[in-house]
Amino acid sequence: MSYLGWPRLHFKGRFQADTSTVNNDVRHYKSDTFEPQFQEMMVGQGQGNSRRTNGYWNPEGTGAWRMLGCRITGVARQAGLLTKEQDDAAIGLLIAGSNNQVAGKLVDLDPQQQAVSQIWGLKIALDDVQGHRLFDSEYMVSTFIDLWKRQQIPQNFDQTLAAAFQSKLGNVTWGDLSGYPVLKSLRQASEDGLLSIRFSVFGFDRSPEAGDYTTGVVIGSIGPSTQSEPSHFVLGRQLVAKLKGQNPTAPANQVYSFQCLDHPDQNTISVDLGNSLPILHANGDLQDVGELYMAVDKQGQLKQGHCLDSSQIELLGQVNYQDQNWFQNCAGIVDFNYSRNTWLESNLADHRLVLLKKDDCADYKVLIAETDNGLYVRADNYVYRLNPGESATVDFYATRFGQPVELNLAINANNAMLGGAGTGATLNTEKWPVPEVGEPASAIHYPDSLEIDTSGHAQLRLTADSAGPGRPRGYLDGQVYGVGYSIQNAPADYIYDPWNFISILVWDAWQIPEQPTWYRDIQPILEQYGNLYPIMSRHLVELGNYDSVVKHLNTLKLSFSLPVSDPNSMPVSRDLSTNKRATILNWLDNVDDSGLPLKGHPDDRPVCPAPVFTTEIKEIEADIVMDRGGKQDYLMQILARINARDQEDESC
Amino acid sequence: MLKIDPKIVAGIESCTSKTDLYPYLQNAIELEHSTIPPYLTAYYSLIPGLNDEIAGLIRSVVIEEMIHMTIAANILVSLGGSPSVNNPDFVPDYPGSLPMGIGGRDFTVHISAFSMDLVINTFMVIEEPEDPIDIGVLRSQEVTYHTIGEFYGALKKKISQLPTSDFGHQERQVLSVFSPEVIFPITDSTTANNAIDIIVKQGEGTSTDPFESAGEPAHFYRFGEIYYGSQLIEDKNGQCKGKKYCYGGNPIPFVSEGVFPMKPDPTSEQFAEGSYGRVLSDNFTEGYSSLLNALHESFNGSPDQIDTAIGLMYQLRFMAQKLMSTPLKEGEISTAGPVYKYQKT
């Protein structure tokens, strides 16, 4: 099942991610040293320019994430792909978003873990051009995955990294489907109220002067779904890219990781290259990487980047990615039918899939291959927010060539992809220390191994220590932790997907005061949000100012009491612990004789503690200097850290 | 002169059943809504921090217009009707006249940034009471307008003839969000007419008192405070020069630089297709349409949706001010603005 089943609707359009960027730098969370310029637009966006990062590229962002002008471009059925409006009435239909609530929100887990952005509170609907609703649904929160440097020629301040989102659509309600047989069969193929969706996002422009500022291209697919299958990946066949060095965003052979689903009853395998082929420009023109073929490795020996002759493989077929409109028509998904090939019929189920490029070195070169022995393990959901004492259950799935398999996992702390300041701004490191992540390790508990039985499914329990991490980061709440997993006794050169790890934000312990006061309990929280989200303070309510806040008591009460799944829930960043949220509500409810919440005394304001663990201070600089380098964002810093660590390892 | 089409009042008078009243209650909802876009635009156009007092006054009027719209909808719901909010005809064309020919065909309402001219020639015309009180403004002021109060008067008269059994559907009425003093269940003709009195009183005051409640002037006089630059006060020791009330209280300053230079009557075509400005413009129109959808759902069986509608209102403010700070062309001073129309998808 999943979107790789049939029927499948492909769509293309643009999306807007109006993310706020003041919070992209962890040092901006430090309220006592917050500078007004941290709320200003950055200066000098271009690569190689001297720049002043300020509040980065969209300080007045609202957090909204919405689809813009997305239309159905293709309909894939078992019998083949249709792409013309006259062939299927569903082609040309509009993918609409929330038309009775605010847009969805794009939310980072933490300024020190920005590589797991999630979409919250998004609605997805299908409308005909007259506005008749064919289905309505709620997109279940999901995190992007397979972030890689897809765009080869940067322009403006394009985000050259691309990624994919995969999730289920829940609470699907169907309208009048007469005239749309493909929608009827989609409804029939799905379990009640469910659909599966995946989409790739790329070509995102962050230049304020550009026409497509805050927008990018989205191409994706919607297909049937079942309750029991994972929500965020396909229980199928996984091709995982070998990397250039340790860089998780750089595949060694141009093509990034992807998944496939075999339909043995139909002798067809569906291959999803939607987020895997490099593009030249932001518009999604695919780069010419040669003649591409999907094939099966007969001996199971093929290595990525190696050359081979035809005898070593059985071809499934060519990937005609250079045909006009190929990408938008099929969203990068190709169905290969192997009915006429008896070898494939009997061997595809337990032989590795490979993507080949025709090459002079021999007949072909392997660009990417299925994991060794077809072994794969994945945590379905990999982002968690935990209050002290709270637990979460992580669903793990293990497969061999897409079928459930028994295996053991080693679970261990892995903070390599977390941490850093968030932007490349050069700030005085004494005044703006950068907290260390993952410390103290004692604040998060999990077993060091997990047995997965023959069902291929097991659950890992993560528990935040009831004492909390103890405010190790000083000026911001809680701590972020990375938890990695690996297959015990995996084949020697087994290639892991670098994005397959779990990210957790554990909040600090916080006692809810019976009589919270503004100065002691509320201002320290709200002022930080006021600093980080200037859209609020400039247009609605100055969150750090008592008089301004009390003018909006009812609105704040409403926003802070909404469930986090609601797109209107405050804070937009979903980074407030349950107890702190309760403290704010308690304060809003607990009024004095004049009907206003308690103010207390300015002297009660707690002093912002220094971080317990900070990254090493290397030099003392002027307060704020022009950045020396070009583009340095969160990932670039992470990569620099990884490279530095590698060099240290080598020097040992 | 703000005149209501006499056919409307005559139509109400000829009603013989509750269902006959449905179209007129729908008219009332449309009327109350029709002032919101021009008021909201003026409110959004005030740059935060520079004209906060004026902004606060306009905002308070907008909120009461929303209350009035809710009251009219609740009365219709109570009588078993279904308010219709999410359709293109619900939104007047701006620039254009108000619903039911109110104000006459010559009275054109624009979507404009705040200006004193807008206050005196549009807002105070819309809110003109049936019987304006002679307010001392220390310069001559001639008032000759008529009112929509007659419309509500006719409605009240008919409603008082309806039996209590015609009212009900309390669970479908929107009763949260606003204060219970102004939004209460409509269960009979008394509660319905009490609610209509709130609409009229908040809009016009009474014929003897310009204050709708302590310290809170009716809409017409609130706009008067803005125009004449001072709070409305009751004369205590002769400061009103012989009048019972005058605009002689604390000053209400206007900083003329504190207004976004929005070009009046924005359209969707204010930016080329595919431009960032167009994205902002379309975002607003979509947000506004979503708001009407949320309100429609609130008044048609899902009253809790009103919370969602409120969230949308805040989002609209962000979107409008983003538009109003975006120049129409590079180097141009005048900026874009919100486009109020309903689009289904």
PDB file of N, CA, C and O in Angstrom, chain B residues 126-164:
ATOM      1  N   ILE B 126     -21.610  56.361   7.539  1.00  0.00           N
ATOM      2  CA  ILE B 126     -22.164  55.022   7.796  1.00  0.00           C
ATOM      3  C   ILE B 126     -22.814  54.952   9.182  1.00  0.00           C
ATOM      4  O   ILE B 126     -23.896  54.400   9.355  1.00  0.00           O
ATOM      5  N   GLU B 127     -22.178  55.553  10.150  1.00  0.00           N
ATOM      6  CA  GLU B 127     -22.615  55.396  11.539  1.00  0.00           C
ATOM      7  C   GLU B 127     -23.554  56.511  12.017  1.00  0.00           C
ATOM      8  O   GLU B 127     -23.906  56.557  13.193  1.00  0.00           O
ATOM      9  N   GLU B 128     -23.927  57.395  11.144  1.00  0.00           N
ATOM     10  CA  GLU B 128     -24.778  58.532  11.516  1.00  0.00           C
ATOM     11  C   GLU B 128     -26.035  58.065  12.244  1.00  0.00           C
ATOM     12  O   GLU B 128     -26.808  57.263  11.730  1.00  0.00           O
ATOM     13  N   PRO B 129     -26.284  58.548  13.473  1.00  0.00           N
ATOM     14  CA  PRO B 129     -27.485  58.126  14.197  1.00  0.00           C
ATOM     15  C   PRO B 129     -28.756  58.720  13.580  1.00  0.00           C
ATOM     16  O   PRO B 129     -28.696  59.684  12.823  1.00  0.00           O
ATOM     17  N   GLU B 130     -29.878  58.106  13.960  1.00  0.00           N
ATOM     18  CA  GLU B 130     -31.170  58.594  13.497  1.00  0.00           C
ATOM     19  C   GLU B 130     -31.362  60.031  13.970  1.00  0.00           C
ATOM     20  O   GLU B 130     -31.876  60.875  13.266  1.00  0.00           O
ATOM     21  N   ASP B 131     -30.956  60.268  15.186  1.00  0.00           N
ATOM     22  CA  ASP B 131     -31.171  61.568  15.831  1.00  0.00           C
ATOM     23  C   ASP B 131     -29.869  62.036  16.454  1.00  0.00           C
ATOM     24  O   ASP B 131     -29.664  61.905  17.655  1.00  0.00           O
ATOM     25  N   PRO B 132     -28.958  62.572  15.673  1.00  0.00           N
ATOM     26  CA  PRO B 132     -27.656  62.883  16.266  1.00  0.00           C
ATOM     27  C   PRO B 132     -27.763  63.925  17.361  1.00  0.00           C
ATOM     28  O   PRO B 132     -28.572  64.850  17.264  1.00  0.00           O
ATOM     29  N   ILE B 133     -26.968  63.733  18.377  1.00  0.00           N
ATOM     30  CA  ILE B 133     -26.957  64.704  19.477  1.00  0.00           C
ATOM     31  C   ILE B 133     -26.066  65.854  19.059  1.00  0.00           C
ATOM     32  O   ILE B 133     -25.032  65.657  18.412  1.00  0.00           O
ATOM     33  N   ASP B 134     -26.479  67.036  19.411  1.00  0.00           N
ATOM     34  CA  ASP B 134     -25.686  68.211  19.075  1.00  0.00           C
ATOM     35  C   ASP B 134     -24.450  68.230  19.967  1.00  0.00           C
ATOM     36  O   ASP B 134     -24.534  68.488  21.153  1.00  0.00           O
ATOM     37  N   ILE B 135     -23.345  67.888  19.380  1.00  0.00           N
ATOM     38  CA  ILE B 135     -22.098  67.814  20.160  1.00  0.00           C
ATOM     39  C   ILE B 135     -21.299  69.084  19.905  1.00  0.00           C
ATOM     40  O   ILE B 135     -21.112  69.471  18.748  1.00  0.00           O
ATOM     41  N   GLY B 136     -20.837  69.680  20.953  1.00  0.00           N
ATOM     42  CA  GLY B 136     -20.017  70.870  20.783  1.00  0.00           C
ATOM     43  C   GLY B 136     -18.683  70.513  20.164  1.00  0.00           C
ATOM     44  O   GLY B 136     -17.948  69.691  20.685  1.00  0.00           O
ATOM     45  N   VAL B 137     -18.397  71.050  19.006  1.00  0.00           N
ATOM     46  CA  VAL B 137     -17.096  70.793  18.393  1.00  0.00           C
ATOM     47  C   VAL B 137     -16.333  72.094  18.233  1.00  0.00           C
ATOM     48  O   VAL B 137     -15.283  72.134  17.641  1.00  0.00           O
ATOM     49  N   LEU B 138     -16.933  73.151  18.782  1.00  0.00           N
ATOM     50  CA  LEU B 138     -16.303  74.459  18.772  1.00  0.00           C
ATOM     51  C   LEU B 138     -16.092  74.959  17.347  1.00  0.00           C
ATOM     52  O   LEU B 138     -15.254  75.776  17.066  1.00  0.00           O
ATOM     53  N   ARG B 139     -16.803  74.335  16.386  1.00  0.00           N
ATOM     54  CA  ARG B 139     -16.945  74.910  15.057  1.00  0.00           C
ATOM     55  C   ARG B 139     -18.196  74.297  14.454  1.00  0.00           C
ATOM     56  O   ARG B 139     -18.658  73.249  14.908  1.00  0.00           O
ATOM     57  N   SER B 140     -18.754  74.951  13.462  1.00  0.00           N
ATOM     58  CA  SER B 140     -20.083  74.529  13.020  1.00  0.00           C
ATOM     59  C   SER B 140     -20.032  73.156  12.358  1.00  0.00           C
ATOM     60  O   SER B 140     -19.095  72.812  11.658  1.00  0.00           O
ATOM     61  N   GLN B 141     -21.053  72.368  12.620  1.00  0.00           N
ATOM     62  CA  GLN B 141     -21.104  71.033  12.038  1.00  0.00           C
ATOM     63  C   GLN B 141     -22.547  70.766  11.665  1.00  0.00           C
ATOM     64  O   GLN B 141     -23.437  70.786  12.514  1.00  0.00           O
ATOM     65  N   GLU B 142     -22.778  70.594  10.404  1.00  0.00           N
ATOM     66  CA  GLU B 142     -24.147  70.386   9.969  1.00  0.00           C
ATOM     67  C   GLU B 142     -24.364  68.906   9.684  1.00  0.00           C
ATOM     68  O   GLU B 142     -23.592  68.292   8.963  1.00  0.00           O
ATOM     69  N   VAL B 143     -25.382  68.367  10.265  1.00  0.00           N
ATOM     70  CA  VAL B 143     -25.637  66.952  10.068  1.00  0.00           C
ATOM     71  C   VAL B 143     -27.010  66.766   9.440  1.00  0.00           C
ATOM     72  O   VAL B 143     -28.006  67.260   9.955  1.00  0.00           O
ATOM     73  N   THR B 144     -27.042  66.091   8.325  1.00  0.00           N
ATOM     74  CA  THR B 144     -28.320  65.977   7.624  1.00  0.00           C
ATOM     75  C   THR B 144     -28.616  64.534   7.248  1.00  0.00           C
ATOM     76  O   THR B 144     -29.533  64.275   6.495  1.00  0.00           O
ATOM     77  N   TYR B 145     -27.806  63.625   7.737  1.00  0.00           N
ATOM     78  CA  TYR B 145     -27.971  62.245   7.276  1.00  0.00           C
ATOM     79  C   TYR B 145     -29.121  61.533   7.963  1.00  0.00           C
ATOM     80  O   TYR B 145     -29.558  61.891   9.040  1.00  0.00           O
ATOM     81  N   HIS B 146     -29.568  60.453   7.315  1.00  0.00           N
ATOM     82  CA  HIS B 146     -30.527  59.564   7.952  1.00  0.00           C
ATOM     83  C   HIS B 146     -29.835  58.265   8.344  1.00  0.00           C
ATOM     84  O   HIS B 146     -28.620  58.196   8.333  1.00  0.00           O
ATOM     85  N   THR B 147     -30.596  57.242   8.626  1.00  0.00           N
ATOM     86  CA  THR B 147     -29.981  56.124   9.336  1.00  0.00           C
ATOM     87  C   THR B 147     -30.506  54.751   8.937  1.00  0.00           C
ATOM     88  O   THR B 147     -31.516  54.641   8.244  1.00  0.00           O
ATOM     89  N   ILE B 148     -29.798  53.733   9.387  1.00  0.00           N
ATOM     90  CA  ILE B 148     -30.261  52.373   9.193  1.00  0.00           C
ATOM     91  C   ILE B 148     -31.060  51.894  10.412  1.00  0.00           C
ATOM     92  O   ILE B 148     -31.537  50.764  10.453  1.00  0.00           O
ATOM     93  N   GLY B 149     -31.184  52.778  11.397  1.00  0.00           N
ATOM     94  CA  GLY B 149     -31.928  52.428  12.617  1.00  0.00           C
ATOM     95  C   GLY B 149     -33.365  52.025  12.288  1.00  0.00           C
ATOM     96  O   GLY B 149     -33.937  51.136  12.932  1.00  0.00           O
ATOM     97  N   GLU B 150     -33.922  52.656  11.270  1.00  0.00           N
ATOM     98  CA  GLU B 150     -35.287  52.315  10.846  1.00  0.00           C
ATOM     99  C   GLU B 150     -35.408  50.843  10.469  1.00  0.00           C
ATOM    100  O   GLU B 150     -36.418  50.205  10.720  1.00  0.00           O
ATOM    101  N   PHE B 151     -34.380  50.375   9.805  1.00  0.00           N
ATOM    102  CA  PHE B 151     -34.361  48.977   9.360  1.00  0.00           C
ATOM    103  C   PHE B 151     -34.472  48.043  10.565  1.00  0.00           C
ATOM    104  O   PHE B 151     -35.304  47.134  10.610  1.00  0.00           O
ATOM    105  N   TYR B 152     -33.647  48.335  11.579  1.00  0.00           N
ATOM    106  CA  TYR B 152     -33.701  47.487  12.771  1.00  0.00           C
ATOM    107  C   TYR B 152     -35.002  47.702  13.537  1.00  0.00           C
ATOM    108  O   TYR B 152     -35.544  46.780  14.142  1.00  0.00           O
ATOM    109  N   GLY B 153     -35.528  48.933  13.493  1.00  0.00           N
ATOM    110  CA  GLY B 153     -36.804  49.212  14.145  1.00  0.00           C
ATOM    111  C   GLY B 153     -37.914  48.347  13.552  1.00  0.00           C
ATOM    112  O   GLY B 153     -38.722  47.735  14.278  1.00  0.00           O
ATOM    113  N   ALA B 154     -37.929  48.272  12.226  1.00  0.00           N
ATOM    114  CA  ALA B 154     -38.954  47.468  11.551  1.00  0.00           C
ATOM    115  C   ALA B 154     -38.790  45.988  11.896  1.00  0.00           C
ATOM    116  O   ALA B 154     -39.762  45.270  12.143  1.00  0.00           O
ATOM    117  N   LEU B 155     -37.542  45.548  11.932  1.00  0.00           N
ATOM    118  CA  LEU B 155     -37.294  44.140  12.284  1.00  0.00           C
ATOM    119  C   LEU B 155     -37.798  43.826  13.695  1.00  0.00           C
ATOM    120  O   LEU B 155     -38.450  42.800  13.928  1.00  0.00           O
ATOM    121  N   LYS B 156     -37.491  44.724  14.614  1.00  0.00           N
ATOM    122  CA  LYS B 156     -37.910  44.509  16.008  1.00  0.00           C
ATOM    123  C   LYS B 156     -39.417  44.373  16.117  1.00  0.00           C
ATOM    124  O   LYS B 156     -39.939  43.505  16.822  1.00  0.00           O
ATOM    125  N   LYS B 157     -40.097  45.231  15.380  1.00  0.00           N
ATOM    126  CA  LYS B 157     -41.560  45.230  15.442  1.00  0.00           C
ATOM    127  C   LYS B 157     -42.107  43.869  15.004  1.00  0.00           C
ATOM    128  O   LYS B 157     -42.979  43.286  15.658  1.00  0.00           O
ATOM    129  N   LYS B 158     -41.544  43.360  13.929  1.00  0.00           N
ATOM    130  CA  LYS B 158     -42.021  42.060  13.433  1.00  0.00           C
ATOM    131  C   LYS B 158     -41.634  40.930  14.383  1.00  0.00           C
ATOM    132  O   LYS B 158     -42.398  40.011  14.645  1.00  0.00           O
ATOM    133  N   ILE B 159     -40.422  41.013  14.869  1.00  0.00           N
ATOM    134  CA  ILE B 159     -39.946  39.940  15.759  1.00  0.00           C
ATOM    135  C   ILE B 159     -40.830  39.860  17.005  1.00  0.00           C
ATOM    136  O   ILE B 159     -41.147  38.766  17.491  1.00  0.00           O
ATOM    137  N   SER B 160     -41.277  41.022  17.502  1.00  0.00           N
ATOM    138  CA  SER B 160     -42.079  40.996  18.731  1.00  0.00           C
ATOM    139  C   SER B 160     -43.421  40.295  18.510  1.00  0.00           C
ATOM    140  O   SER B 160     -44.085  39.892  19.463  1.00  0.00           O
ATOM    141  N   GLN B 161     -43.799  40.134  17.241  1.00  0.00           N
ATOM    142  CA  GLN B 161     -45.064  39.440  16.971  1.00  0.00           C
ATOM    143  C   GLN B 161     -44.885  37.922  16.868  1.00  0.00           C
ATOM    144  O   GLN B 161     -45.867  37.188  16.765  1.00  0.00           O
ATOM    145  N   LEU B 162     -43.647  37.470  16.870  1.00  0.00           N
ATOM    146  CA  LEU B 162     -43.432  36.017  16.687  1.00  0.00           C
ATOM    147  C   LEU B 162     -43.622  35.288  18.018  1.00  0.00           C
ATOM    148  O   LEU B 162     -43.181  35.770  19.064  1.00  0.00           O
ATOM    149  N   PRO B 163     -44.252  34.111  17.994  1.00  0.00           N
ATOM    150  CA  PRO B 163     -44.414  33.323  19.222  1.00  0.00           C
ATOM    151  C   PRO B 163     -43.077  32.740  19.682  1.00  0.00           C
ATOM    152  O   PRO B 163     -42.177  32.505  18.856  1.00  0.00           O
ATOM    153  N   THR B 164     -42.982  32.498  20.980  1.00  0.00           N
ATOM    154  CA  THR B 164     -41.734  31.934  21.516  1.00  0.00           C
ATOM    155  C   THR B 164     -41.394  30.605  20.859  1.00  0.00           C
ATOM    156  O   THR B 164     -40.224  30.264  20.680  1.00  0.00           O
TER     157      THR B 164
END
